[in-house]
Short mmCIF file of C-alpha atoms in Angstrom, two decimals:
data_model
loop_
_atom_site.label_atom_id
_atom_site.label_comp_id
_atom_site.label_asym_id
_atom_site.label_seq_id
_atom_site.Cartn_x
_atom_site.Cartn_y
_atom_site.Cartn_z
CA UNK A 1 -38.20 -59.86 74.83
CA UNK A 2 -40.14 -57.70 71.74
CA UNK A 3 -41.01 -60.51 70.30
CA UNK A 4 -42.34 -62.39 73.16
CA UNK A 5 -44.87 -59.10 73.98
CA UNK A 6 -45.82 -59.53 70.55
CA UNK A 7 -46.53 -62.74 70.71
CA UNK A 8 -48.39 -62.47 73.55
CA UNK A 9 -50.72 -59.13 72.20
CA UNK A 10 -51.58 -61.30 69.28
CA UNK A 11 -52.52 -64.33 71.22
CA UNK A 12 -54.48 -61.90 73.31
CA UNK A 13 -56.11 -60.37 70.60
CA UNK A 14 -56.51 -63.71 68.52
CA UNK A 15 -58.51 -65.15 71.37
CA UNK A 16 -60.86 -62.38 72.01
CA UNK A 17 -61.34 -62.27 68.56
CA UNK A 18 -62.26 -66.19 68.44
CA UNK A 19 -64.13 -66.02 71.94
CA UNK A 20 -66.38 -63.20 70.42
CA UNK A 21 -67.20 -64.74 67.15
CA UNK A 22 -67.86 -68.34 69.43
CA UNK A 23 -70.17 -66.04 71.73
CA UNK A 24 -72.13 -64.22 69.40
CA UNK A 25 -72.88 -67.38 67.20
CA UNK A 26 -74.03 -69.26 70.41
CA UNK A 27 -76.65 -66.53 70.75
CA UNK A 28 -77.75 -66.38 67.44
CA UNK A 29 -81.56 -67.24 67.24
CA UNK A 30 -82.34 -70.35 65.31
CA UNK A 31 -84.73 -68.95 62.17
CA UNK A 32 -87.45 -71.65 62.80
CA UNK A 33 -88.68 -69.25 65.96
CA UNK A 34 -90.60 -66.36 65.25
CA UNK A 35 -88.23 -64.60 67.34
CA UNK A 36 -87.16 -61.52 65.26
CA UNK A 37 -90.48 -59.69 64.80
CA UNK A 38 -91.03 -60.13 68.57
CA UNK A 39 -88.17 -58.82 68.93
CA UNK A 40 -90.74 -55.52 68.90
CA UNK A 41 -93.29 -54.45 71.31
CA UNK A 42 -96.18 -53.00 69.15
CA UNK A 43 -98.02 -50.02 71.42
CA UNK A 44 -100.79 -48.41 70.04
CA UNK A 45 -99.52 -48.44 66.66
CA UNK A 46 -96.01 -47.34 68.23
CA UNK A 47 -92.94 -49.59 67.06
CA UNK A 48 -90.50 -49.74 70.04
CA UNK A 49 -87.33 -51.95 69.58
CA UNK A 50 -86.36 -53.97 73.04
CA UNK A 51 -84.82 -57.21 73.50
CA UNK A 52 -87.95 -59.56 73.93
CA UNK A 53 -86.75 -62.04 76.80
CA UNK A 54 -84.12 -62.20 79.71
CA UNK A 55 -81.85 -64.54 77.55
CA UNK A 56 -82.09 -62.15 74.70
CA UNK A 57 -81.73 -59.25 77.17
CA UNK A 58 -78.39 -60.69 78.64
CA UNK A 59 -76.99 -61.70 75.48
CA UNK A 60 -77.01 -58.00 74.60
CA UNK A 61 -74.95 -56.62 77.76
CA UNK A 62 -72.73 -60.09 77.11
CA UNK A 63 -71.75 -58.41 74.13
CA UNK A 64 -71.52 -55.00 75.37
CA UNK A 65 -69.43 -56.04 77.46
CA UNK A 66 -67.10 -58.21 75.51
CA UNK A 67 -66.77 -54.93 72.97
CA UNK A 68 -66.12 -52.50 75.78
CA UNK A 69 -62.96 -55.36 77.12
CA UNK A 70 -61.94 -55.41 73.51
CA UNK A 71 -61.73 -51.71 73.45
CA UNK A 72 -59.79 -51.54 76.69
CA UNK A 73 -57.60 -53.80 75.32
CA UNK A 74 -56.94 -52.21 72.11
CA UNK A 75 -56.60 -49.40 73.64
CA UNK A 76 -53.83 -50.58 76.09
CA UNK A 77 -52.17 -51.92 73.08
CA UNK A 78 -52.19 -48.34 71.12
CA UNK A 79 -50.57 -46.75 74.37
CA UNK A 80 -47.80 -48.85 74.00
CA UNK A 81 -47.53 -48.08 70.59
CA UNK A 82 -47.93 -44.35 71.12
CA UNK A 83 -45.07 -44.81 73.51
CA UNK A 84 -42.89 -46.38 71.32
CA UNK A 85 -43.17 -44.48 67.95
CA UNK A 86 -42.95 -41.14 70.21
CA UNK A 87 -39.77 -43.14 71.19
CA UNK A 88 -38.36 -43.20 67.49
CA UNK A 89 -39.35 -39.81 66.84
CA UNK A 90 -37.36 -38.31 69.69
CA UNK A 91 -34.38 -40.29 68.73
CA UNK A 92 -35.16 -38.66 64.78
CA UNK A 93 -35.24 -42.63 63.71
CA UNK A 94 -37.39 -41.45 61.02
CA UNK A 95 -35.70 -38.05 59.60
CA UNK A 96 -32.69 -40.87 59.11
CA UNK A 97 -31.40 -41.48 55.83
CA UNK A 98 -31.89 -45.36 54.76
CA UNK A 99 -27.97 -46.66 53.91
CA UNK B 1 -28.09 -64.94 47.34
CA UNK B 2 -31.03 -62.72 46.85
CA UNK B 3 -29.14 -59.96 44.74
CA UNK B 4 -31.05 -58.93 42.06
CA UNK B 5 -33.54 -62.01 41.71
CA UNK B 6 -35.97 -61.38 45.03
CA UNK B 7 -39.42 -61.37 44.21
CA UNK B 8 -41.21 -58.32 44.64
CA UNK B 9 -43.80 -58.58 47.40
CA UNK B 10 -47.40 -57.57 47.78
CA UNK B 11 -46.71 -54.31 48.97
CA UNK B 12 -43.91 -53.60 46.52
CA UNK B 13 -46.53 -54.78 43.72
CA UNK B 14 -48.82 -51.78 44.73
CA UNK B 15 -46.35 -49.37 45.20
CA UNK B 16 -44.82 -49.69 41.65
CA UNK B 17 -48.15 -49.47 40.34
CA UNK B 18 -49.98 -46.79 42.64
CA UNK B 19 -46.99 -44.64 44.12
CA UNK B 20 -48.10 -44.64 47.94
CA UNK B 21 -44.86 -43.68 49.27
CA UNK B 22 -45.66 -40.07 48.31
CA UNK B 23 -48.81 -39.77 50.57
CA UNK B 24 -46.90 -41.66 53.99
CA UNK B 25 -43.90 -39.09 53.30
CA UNK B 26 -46.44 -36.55 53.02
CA UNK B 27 -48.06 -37.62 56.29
CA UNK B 28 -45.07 -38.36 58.15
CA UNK B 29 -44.13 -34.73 57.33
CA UNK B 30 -46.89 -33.09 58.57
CA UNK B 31 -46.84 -32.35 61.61
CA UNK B 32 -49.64 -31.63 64.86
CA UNK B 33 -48.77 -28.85 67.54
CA UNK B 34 -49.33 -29.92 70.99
CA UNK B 35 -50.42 -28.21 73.89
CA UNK B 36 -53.08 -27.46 76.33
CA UNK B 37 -55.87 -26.81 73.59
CA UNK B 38 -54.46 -30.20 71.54
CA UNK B 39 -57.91 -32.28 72.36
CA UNK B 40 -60.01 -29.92 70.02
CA UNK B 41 -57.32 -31.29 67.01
CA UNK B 42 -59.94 -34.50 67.13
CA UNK B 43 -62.99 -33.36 66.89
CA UNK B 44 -62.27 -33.04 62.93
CA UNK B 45 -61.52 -36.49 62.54
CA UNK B 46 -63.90 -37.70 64.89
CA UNK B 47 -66.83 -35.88 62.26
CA UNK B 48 -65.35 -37.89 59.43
CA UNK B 49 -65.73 -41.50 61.31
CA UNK B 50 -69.37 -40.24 61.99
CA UNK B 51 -69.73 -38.93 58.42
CA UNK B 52 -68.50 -42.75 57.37
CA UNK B 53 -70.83 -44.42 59.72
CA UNK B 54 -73.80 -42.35 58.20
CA UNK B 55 -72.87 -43.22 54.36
CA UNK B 56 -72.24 -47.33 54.93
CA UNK B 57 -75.90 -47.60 57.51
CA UNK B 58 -77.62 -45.33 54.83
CA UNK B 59 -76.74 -47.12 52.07
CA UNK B 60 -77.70 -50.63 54.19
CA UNK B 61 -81.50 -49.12 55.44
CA UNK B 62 -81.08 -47.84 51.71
CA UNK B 63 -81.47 -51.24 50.59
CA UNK B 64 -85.09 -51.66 52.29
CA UNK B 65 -86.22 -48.65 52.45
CA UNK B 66 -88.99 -47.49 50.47
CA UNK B 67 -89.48 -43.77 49.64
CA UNK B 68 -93.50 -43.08 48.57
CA UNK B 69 -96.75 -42.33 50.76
CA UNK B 70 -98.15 -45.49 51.10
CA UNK B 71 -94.77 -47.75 51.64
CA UNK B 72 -92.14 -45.42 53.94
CA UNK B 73 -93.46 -45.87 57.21
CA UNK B 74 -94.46 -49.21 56.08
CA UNK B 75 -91.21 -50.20 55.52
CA UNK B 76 -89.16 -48.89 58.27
CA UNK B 77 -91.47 -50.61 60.46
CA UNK B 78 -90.39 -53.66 58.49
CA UNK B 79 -86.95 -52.60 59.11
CA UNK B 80 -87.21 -52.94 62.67
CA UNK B 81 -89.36 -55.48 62.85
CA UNK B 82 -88.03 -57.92 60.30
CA UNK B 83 -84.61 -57.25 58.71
CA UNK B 84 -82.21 -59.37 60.82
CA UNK B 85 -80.63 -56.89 62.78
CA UNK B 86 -82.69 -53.89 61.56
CA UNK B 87 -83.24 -52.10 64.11
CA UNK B 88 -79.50 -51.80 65.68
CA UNK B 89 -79.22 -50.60 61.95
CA UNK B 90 -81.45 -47.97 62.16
CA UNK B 91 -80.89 -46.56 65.70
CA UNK B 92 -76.84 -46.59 64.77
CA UNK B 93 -78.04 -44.25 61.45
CA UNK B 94 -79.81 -42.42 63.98
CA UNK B 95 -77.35 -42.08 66.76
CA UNK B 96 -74.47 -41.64 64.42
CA UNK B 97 -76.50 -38.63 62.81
CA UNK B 98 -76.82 -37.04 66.58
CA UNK B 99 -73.16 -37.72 67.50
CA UNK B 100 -72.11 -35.87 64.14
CA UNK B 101 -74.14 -32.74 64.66
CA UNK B 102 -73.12 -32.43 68.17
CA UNK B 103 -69.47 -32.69 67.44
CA UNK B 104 -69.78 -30.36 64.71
CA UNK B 105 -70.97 -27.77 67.46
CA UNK B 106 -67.94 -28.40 69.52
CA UNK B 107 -65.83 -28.24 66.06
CA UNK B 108 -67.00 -25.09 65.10
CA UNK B 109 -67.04 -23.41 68.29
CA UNK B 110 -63.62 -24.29 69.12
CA UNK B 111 -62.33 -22.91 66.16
CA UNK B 112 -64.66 -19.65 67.38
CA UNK B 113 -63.07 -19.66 70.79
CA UNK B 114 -59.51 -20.06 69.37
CA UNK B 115 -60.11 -17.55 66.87
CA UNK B 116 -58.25 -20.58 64.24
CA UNK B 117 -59.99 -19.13 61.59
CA UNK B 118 -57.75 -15.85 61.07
CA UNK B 119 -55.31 -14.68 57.88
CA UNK B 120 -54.84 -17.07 55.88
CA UNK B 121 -57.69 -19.77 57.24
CA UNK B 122 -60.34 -17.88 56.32
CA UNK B 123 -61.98 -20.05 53.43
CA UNK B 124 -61.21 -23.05 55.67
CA UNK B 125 -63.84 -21.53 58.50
CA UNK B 126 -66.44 -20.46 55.26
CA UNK B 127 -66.40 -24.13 53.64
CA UNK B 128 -66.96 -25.60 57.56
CA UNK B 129 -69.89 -23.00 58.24
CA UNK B 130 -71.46 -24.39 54.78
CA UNK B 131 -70.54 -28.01 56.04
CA UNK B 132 -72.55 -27.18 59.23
CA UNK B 133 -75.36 -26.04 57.15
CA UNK B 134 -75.57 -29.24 54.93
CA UNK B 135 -75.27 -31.55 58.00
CA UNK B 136 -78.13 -29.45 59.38
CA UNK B 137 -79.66 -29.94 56.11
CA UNK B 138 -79.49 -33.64 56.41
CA UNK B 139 -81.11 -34.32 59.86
CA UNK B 140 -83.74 -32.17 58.60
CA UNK B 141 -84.57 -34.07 55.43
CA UNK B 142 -83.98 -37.61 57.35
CA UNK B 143 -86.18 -36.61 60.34
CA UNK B 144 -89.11 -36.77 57.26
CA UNK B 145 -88.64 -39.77 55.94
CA UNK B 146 -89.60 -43.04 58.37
CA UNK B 147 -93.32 -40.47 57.82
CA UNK B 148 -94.54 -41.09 61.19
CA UNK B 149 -97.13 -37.70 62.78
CA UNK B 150 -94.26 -36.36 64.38
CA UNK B 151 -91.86 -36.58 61.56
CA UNK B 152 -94.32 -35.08 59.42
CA UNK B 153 -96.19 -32.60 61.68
CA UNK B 154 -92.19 -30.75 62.65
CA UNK B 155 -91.72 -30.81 58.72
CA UNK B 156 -95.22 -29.08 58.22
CA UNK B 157 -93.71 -26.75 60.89
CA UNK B 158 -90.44 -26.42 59.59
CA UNK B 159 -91.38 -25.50 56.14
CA UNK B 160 -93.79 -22.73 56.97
CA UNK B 161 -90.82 -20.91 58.10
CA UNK B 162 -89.34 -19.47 55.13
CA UNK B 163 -92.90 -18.42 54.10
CA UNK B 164 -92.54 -15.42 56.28
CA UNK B 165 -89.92 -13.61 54.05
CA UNK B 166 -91.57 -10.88 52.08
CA UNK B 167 -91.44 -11.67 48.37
CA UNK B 168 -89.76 -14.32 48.21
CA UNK B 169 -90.86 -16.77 50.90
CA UNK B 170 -93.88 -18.53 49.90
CA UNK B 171 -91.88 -19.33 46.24
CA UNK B 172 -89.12 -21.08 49.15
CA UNK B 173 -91.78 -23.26 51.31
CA UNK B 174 -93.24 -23.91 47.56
CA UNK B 175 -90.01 -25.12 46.46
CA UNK B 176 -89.12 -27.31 49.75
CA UNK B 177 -92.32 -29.22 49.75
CA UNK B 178 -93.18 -29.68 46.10
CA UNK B 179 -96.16 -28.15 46.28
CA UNK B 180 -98.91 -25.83 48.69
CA UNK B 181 -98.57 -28.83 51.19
CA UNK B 182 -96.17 -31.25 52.85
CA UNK B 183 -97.76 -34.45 50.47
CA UNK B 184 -95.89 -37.49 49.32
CA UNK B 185 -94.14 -35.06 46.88
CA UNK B 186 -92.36 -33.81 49.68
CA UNK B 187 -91.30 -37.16 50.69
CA UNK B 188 -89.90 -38.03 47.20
CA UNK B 189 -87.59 -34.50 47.22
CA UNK B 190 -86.32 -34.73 51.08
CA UNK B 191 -85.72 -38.38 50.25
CA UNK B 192 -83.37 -37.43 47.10
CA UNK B 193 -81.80 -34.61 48.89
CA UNK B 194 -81.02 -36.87 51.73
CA UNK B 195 -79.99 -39.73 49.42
CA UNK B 196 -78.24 -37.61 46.67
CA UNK B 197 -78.16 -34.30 46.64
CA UNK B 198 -76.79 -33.18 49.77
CA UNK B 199 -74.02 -36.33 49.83
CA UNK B 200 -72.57 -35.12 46.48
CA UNK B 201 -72.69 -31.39 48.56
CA UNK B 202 -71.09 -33.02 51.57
CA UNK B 203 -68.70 -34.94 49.76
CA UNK B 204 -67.30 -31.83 47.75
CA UNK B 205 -66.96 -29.79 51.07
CA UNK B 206 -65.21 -32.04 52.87
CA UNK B 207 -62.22 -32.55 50.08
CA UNK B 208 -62.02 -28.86 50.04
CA UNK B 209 -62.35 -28.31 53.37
CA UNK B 210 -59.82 -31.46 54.03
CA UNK B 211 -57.62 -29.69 51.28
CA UNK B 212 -57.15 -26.29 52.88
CA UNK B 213 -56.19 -27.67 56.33
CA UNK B 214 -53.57 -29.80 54.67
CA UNK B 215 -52.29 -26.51 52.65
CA UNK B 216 -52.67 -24.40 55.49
CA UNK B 217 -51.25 -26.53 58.33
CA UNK B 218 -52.91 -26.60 61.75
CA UNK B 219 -53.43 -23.46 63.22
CA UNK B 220 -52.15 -22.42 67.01
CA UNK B 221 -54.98 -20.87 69.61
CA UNK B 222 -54.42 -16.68 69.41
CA UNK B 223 -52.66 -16.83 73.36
CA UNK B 224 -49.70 -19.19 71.96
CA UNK B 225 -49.21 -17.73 69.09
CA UNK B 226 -48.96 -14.01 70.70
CA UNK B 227 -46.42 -15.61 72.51
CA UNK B 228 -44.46 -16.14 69.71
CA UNK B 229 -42.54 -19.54 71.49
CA UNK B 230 -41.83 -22.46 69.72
CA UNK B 231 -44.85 -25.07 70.53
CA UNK B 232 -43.43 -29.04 70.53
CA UNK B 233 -45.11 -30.83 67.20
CA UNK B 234 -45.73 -34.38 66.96
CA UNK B 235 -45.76 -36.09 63.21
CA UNK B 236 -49.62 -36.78 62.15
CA UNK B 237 -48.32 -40.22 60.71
CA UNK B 238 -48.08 -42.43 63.04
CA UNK B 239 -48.20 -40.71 66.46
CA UNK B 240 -51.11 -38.21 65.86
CA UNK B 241 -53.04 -40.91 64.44
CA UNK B 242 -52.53 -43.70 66.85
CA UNK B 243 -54.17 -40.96 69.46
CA UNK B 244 -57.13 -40.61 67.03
CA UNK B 245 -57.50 -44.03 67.29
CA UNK B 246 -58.01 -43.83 70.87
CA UNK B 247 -60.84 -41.46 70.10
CA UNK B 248 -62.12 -43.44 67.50
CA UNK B 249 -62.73 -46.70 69.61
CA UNK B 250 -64.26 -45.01 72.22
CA UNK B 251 -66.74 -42.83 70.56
CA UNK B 252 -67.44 -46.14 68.12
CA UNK B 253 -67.98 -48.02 71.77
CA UNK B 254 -70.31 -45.20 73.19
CA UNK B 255 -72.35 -45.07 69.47
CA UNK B 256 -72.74 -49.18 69.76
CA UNK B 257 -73.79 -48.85 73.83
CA UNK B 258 -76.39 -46.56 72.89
CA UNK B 259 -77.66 -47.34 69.61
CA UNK B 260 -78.27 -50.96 71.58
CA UNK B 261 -79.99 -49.61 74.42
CA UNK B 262 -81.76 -46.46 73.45
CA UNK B 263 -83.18 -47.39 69.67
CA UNK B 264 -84.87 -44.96 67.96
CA UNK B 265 -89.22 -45.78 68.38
CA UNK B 266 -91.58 -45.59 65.64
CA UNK B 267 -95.19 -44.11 65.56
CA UNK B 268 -98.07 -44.95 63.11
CA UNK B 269 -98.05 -44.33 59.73
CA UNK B 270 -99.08 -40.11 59.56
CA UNK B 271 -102.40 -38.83 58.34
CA UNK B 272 -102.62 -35.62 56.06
CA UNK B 273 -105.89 -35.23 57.04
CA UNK B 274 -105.37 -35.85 60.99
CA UNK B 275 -104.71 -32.42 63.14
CA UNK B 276 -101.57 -32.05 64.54
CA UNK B 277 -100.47 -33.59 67.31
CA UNK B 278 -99.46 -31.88 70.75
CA UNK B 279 -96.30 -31.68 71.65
CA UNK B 280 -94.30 -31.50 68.35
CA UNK B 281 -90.61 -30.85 68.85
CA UNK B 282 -87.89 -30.79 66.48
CA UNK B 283 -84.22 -32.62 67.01
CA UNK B 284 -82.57 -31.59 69.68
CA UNK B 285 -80.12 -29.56 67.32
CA UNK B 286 -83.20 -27.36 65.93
CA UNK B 287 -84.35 -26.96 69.54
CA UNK B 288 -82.98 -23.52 70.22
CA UNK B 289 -84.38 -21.86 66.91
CA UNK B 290 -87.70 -23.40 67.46
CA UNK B 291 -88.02 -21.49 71.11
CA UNK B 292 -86.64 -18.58 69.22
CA UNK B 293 -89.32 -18.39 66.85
CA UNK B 294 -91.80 -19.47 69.83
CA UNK B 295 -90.85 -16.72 72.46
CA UNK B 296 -91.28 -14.30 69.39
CA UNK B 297 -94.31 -11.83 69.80
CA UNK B 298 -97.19 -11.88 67.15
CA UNK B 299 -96.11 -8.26 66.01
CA UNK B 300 -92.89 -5.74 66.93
CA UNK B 301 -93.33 -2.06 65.69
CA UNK B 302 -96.20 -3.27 62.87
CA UNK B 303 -93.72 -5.92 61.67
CA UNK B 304 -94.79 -9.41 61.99
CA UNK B 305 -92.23 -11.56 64.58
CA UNK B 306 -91.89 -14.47 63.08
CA UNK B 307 -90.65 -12.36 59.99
CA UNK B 308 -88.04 -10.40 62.02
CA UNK B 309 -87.26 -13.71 63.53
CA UNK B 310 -86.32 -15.41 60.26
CA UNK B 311 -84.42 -12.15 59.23
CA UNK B 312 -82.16 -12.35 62.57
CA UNK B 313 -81.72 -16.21 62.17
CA UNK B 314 -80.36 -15.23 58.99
CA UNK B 315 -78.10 -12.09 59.48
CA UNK B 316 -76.64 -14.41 62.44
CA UNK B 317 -76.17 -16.91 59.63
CA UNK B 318 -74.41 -14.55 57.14
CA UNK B 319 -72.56 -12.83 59.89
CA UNK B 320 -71.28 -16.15 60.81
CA UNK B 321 -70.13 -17.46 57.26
CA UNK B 322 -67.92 -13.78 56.61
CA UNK B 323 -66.76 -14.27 60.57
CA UNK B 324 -62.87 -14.17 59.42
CA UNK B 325 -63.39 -10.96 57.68
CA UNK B 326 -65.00 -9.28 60.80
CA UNK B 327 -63.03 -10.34 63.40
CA UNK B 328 -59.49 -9.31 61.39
CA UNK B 329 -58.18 -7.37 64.16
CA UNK B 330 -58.04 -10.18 66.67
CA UNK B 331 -56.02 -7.74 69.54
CA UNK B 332 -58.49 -4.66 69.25
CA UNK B 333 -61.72 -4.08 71.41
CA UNK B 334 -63.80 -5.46 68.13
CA UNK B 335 -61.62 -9.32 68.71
CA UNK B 336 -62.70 -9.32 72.48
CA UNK B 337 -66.00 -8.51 71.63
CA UNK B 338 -66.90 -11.39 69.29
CA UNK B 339 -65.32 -13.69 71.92
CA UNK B 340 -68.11 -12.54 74.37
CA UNK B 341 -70.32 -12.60 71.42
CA UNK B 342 -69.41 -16.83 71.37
CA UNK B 343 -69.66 -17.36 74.54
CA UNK B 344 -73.15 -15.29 74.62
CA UNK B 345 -74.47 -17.76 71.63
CA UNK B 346 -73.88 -20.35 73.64
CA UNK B 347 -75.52 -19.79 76.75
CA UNK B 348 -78.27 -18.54 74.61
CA UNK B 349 -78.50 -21.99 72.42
CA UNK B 350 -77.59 -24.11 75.52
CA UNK B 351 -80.75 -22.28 77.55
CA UNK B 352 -83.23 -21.91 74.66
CA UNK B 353 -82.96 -25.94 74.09
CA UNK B 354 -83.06 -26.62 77.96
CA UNK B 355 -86.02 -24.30 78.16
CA UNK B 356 -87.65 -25.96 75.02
CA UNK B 357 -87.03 -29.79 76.67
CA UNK B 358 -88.66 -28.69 79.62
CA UNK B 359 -92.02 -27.29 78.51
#
C-alpha cells in the first residue's frame, strides 16, 4: 500500500517535472527574432521590463501557474511527510537503539 | 552471503571520509518548542533562503555588470534589455533584497515582543541588531549602483546626513562618498562594499549569530516560561524542517510571482550636473527616517534639527544594540515599559512610512 503511494507521488512529480520542462521549451523564443530587447518598452529614456505580446504575456501566467500547482503539490506531499515522521517520533522510533 | 564482502555505497563512501553522522545526530537532537508563538521560529530561516537568493542573483548580474561612471547604468540597461532572462534576474535581486529586510523587521521585533533576548541570549540579540544594520547597509549601497537620477539624487541625500554631527561628520560623508561629492568614486566604494565588504561582514555574523542559537537553544516567549510548564518540543531534524519547507516554497512562489510581474524599471543614465529631481524617496525600509528628518524643524533651542535628529536616530540605535542589558528585569515596571516602548516604534515607523508614501 506504501509503496504504491510512492509510486504514485513520484509519477506525479516525474510528470510535472517533464510537462514543465516540455512547456517552457515550447515557449522559448527562437534567437533569429529580435524578440529579447523588445522584450522592453523604452519611455523617455525609462527602461520598463513587460512581456512584449499576448503570446509572450500568456506564456508567463502559463508558467506561473504551473509553479504555483507544483508548489501545491509539493506541499501536499510534505504534509504527509510531516504526518508521518511526527508519527515515528511519538512512537520514540528514533531515540531506539539499532540491534 | 553478503557478510563481510558488501561494497560500501555512495553514502557510506562520504561518511567514512567526511563524518556526517555527527551533524544529523546533532540535528535530530535538537529540538523546537511548540506553541502558540511557534510561527515566529521561521522567520530566521526564512532570512537565510533570502540571504542565499541575494548571493547566487548577485554573483549572476555580477557577471555583466559594470561598476564605473560611464558603463553602470549602461549596463544594467543591457541587463534587462539583452541578457536572456535579465531582467527576471534583476527584479528577483531586487525583490529578494525587499523580502529580506522586511522579514528581518518581523525577526527582530518578535524577538522584542517576546522579550527572547534575556540572560543568557543577550549576544545573540547584539550580533542580530548588527546583522540588521549590515542588511540596511546593503540596500543602501545597491540602491546606488544601476546610477539612474533617483538612485543617485537619494544617495546625494543620504550621505549629507552624517555631515550634521559636530566634529566629526563632514570627515563621515567624506569618507562614504570618496570625496566632497557623490562622483564615480562613490560608485566604485558602494560597489565594493556591496560586492565585498559587507558579504564578508554578513557572512561572519550570521555563523556567529547561527552559532549562539545552536549553543543557546531556542528560547520560550516570557508568558510560558513564567509559567514554568513543560512546553511539547518537536526534533528540528526532520519534522521542524519539513515545516520550513512549507515556508520556503511559498515565500520562493510569492518572490517568483512578483519578481515576474512587478520588475524593477530603469531611468536614464544620471547627470552630476542636472538639479535634482522632485520627488526623491528612499526604499521603503529608509522611509520612516527620511520623514523623521523631514518633519524636523530648521532649529530647536539654537540647535540645528537635523543635528538633534541624527543624534536621536542614533541613541535609538545604541539603546537598541545594549537592549538585553536594559530590559534585565523583565517582571518590574521598567520590562512593561519597553514593551510599550515596541509597540510605540512601531506605530511610529508603520505611520511615518505611510505618511511619507502618501505625500
Amino acid at each position: 500500500m506504501m509503496n504504491k503511494r510512492r509510486i504514485f507521488w513520484a509519477l506525479l512529480v516525474i510528470a510535472l517535472v517533464v510537462v514543465g520542462l516540455g512547456q517552457s521549451l515550447a515557449q522559448e523564443i527562437p534567437p533569429e527574432q529580435p524578440a529579447q530587447k523588445a522584450q522592453v518598452m523604452e519611455d523617455q529614456g525609462k527602461i520598463i521590463p513587460s512581456p512584449k505580446d499576448i503570446k509572450e504575456r500568456t506564456a508567463i501566467y502559463v508558467f506561473i501557474g504551473w509553479m504555483w500547482l507544483s508548489i501545491t503539490v509539493l506541499i501536499f506531499i510534505l504534509r504527509a511527510k510531516i504526518k508521518e515522521t511526527d508519527r515515528l517520533y511519538h512512537l520514540r522510533f528514533f531515540s531506539q537503539k539499532k540491534e | 552471503m553478503s557478510n563481510g564482502t558488501e561494497k560500501p555505497g555512495l553514502t557510506d563512501w562520504f561518511e567514512e571520509r567526511l563524518g556526517l553522522a555527527i551533524i544529523t545526530q546533532f540535528l535530530r537532537q535538537k529540538t523546537v518548542p511548540q506553541h502558540k508563538h511557534s510561527l515566529w521560529y521561521y522567520t530566521g530561516s526564512a532570512i537565510l533562503l533570502f540571504f542565499s537568493i541575494q548571493i547566487i542573483t548577485g554573483f549572476m548580474l555580477l557577471f555583466y555588470y559594470k561598476p564605473t561612471l560611464e558603463k553602470a547604468n549602461e549596463s544594467v540597461g543591457r541587463i534587462m534589455t539583452e541578457v536572456p532572462l535579465g531582467w527576471i534576474l534583476r527584479s528577483v535581486h531586487f525583490w529578494s533584497s525587499t523580502f529580506m529586510i522586511a522579514i528581518v523587521f518581523i525577526h527582530l521585533m518578535s524577538i522584542w515582543f517576546t522579550k527572547s533576548y534575556r540572560k543568557p541570549r543577550e549576544l545573540t540579540w547584539m550580533s542580530g541588531v548588527f546583522l540588521l544594520l549590515v542588511s540596511l547597509a546593503f540596500g543602501f549601497t545597491g540602491y546606488l549602483l544601476p546610477w539612474d537620477d533617483l538612485s543617485v539624487s537619494a544617495t546625494k541625500v543620504g550621505t549629507d546626513i552624517p555631515r550634521s554631527i559636530p566634529v566629526v561628520g563632514a570627515w563621515a560623508t567624506k569618507l562614504l562618498r570618496g570625496g566632497e561629492d557623490v562622483t564615480g568614486d562613490t560608485l566604485t566604494r558602494f560597489f565594493g562594499f556591496h560586492v565585498c565588504i559587507l558579504p564578508l561582514f554578513a557572512l561572519f555574523l550570521i555563523g556567529l549569530h547561527v552559532y549562539l542559537i545552536q549553543k543557546q537553544g531556542m528560547s520560550l516567549p516570557l508568558s510560558l516560561e513564567k509559567r514554568q510548564e513543560k512546553v511539547k518540543e518537536l526534533p528540528f531534524w526532520p519534522n521542524f524542517v519539513y515545516r520550513e519547507m512549507i515556508v520556503w516554497l511559498i515565500l520562493l512562489g510569492l518572490l517568483i510571482t512578483l519578481s515576474i510581474s512587478f520588475p524593477p524599471s530603469l531611468d536614464k543614465a544620471a547627470d552630476l550636473m542636472a538639479p535634482a529631481p522632485e520627488g526623491i524617496k528612499p526604499e521603503w525600509y529608509f522611509l520612516f527616517l527620511f520623514q523623521t528628518l523631514k518633519i524636523f524643524p530648521s532649529t530647536i533651542l539654537f540647535v540645528s534639527g537635523d543635528t538633534l535628529a541624527v543624534f536621536l536616530i542614533l541613541l535609538f540605535a545604541i539603546l537598541l544594540f545594549f537592549l538585553p542589558l536594559i530590559d534585565n528585569k523583565l517582571e518590574k515596571m521598567k520590562g512593561r515599559i519597553i514593551s510599550y516602548i515596541a509597540v510605540a516604534f512601531l506605530v511610529f515607523a508603520v505611520g511615518m512610512s505611510v505618511w511619507s508614501l502618501l505625500e
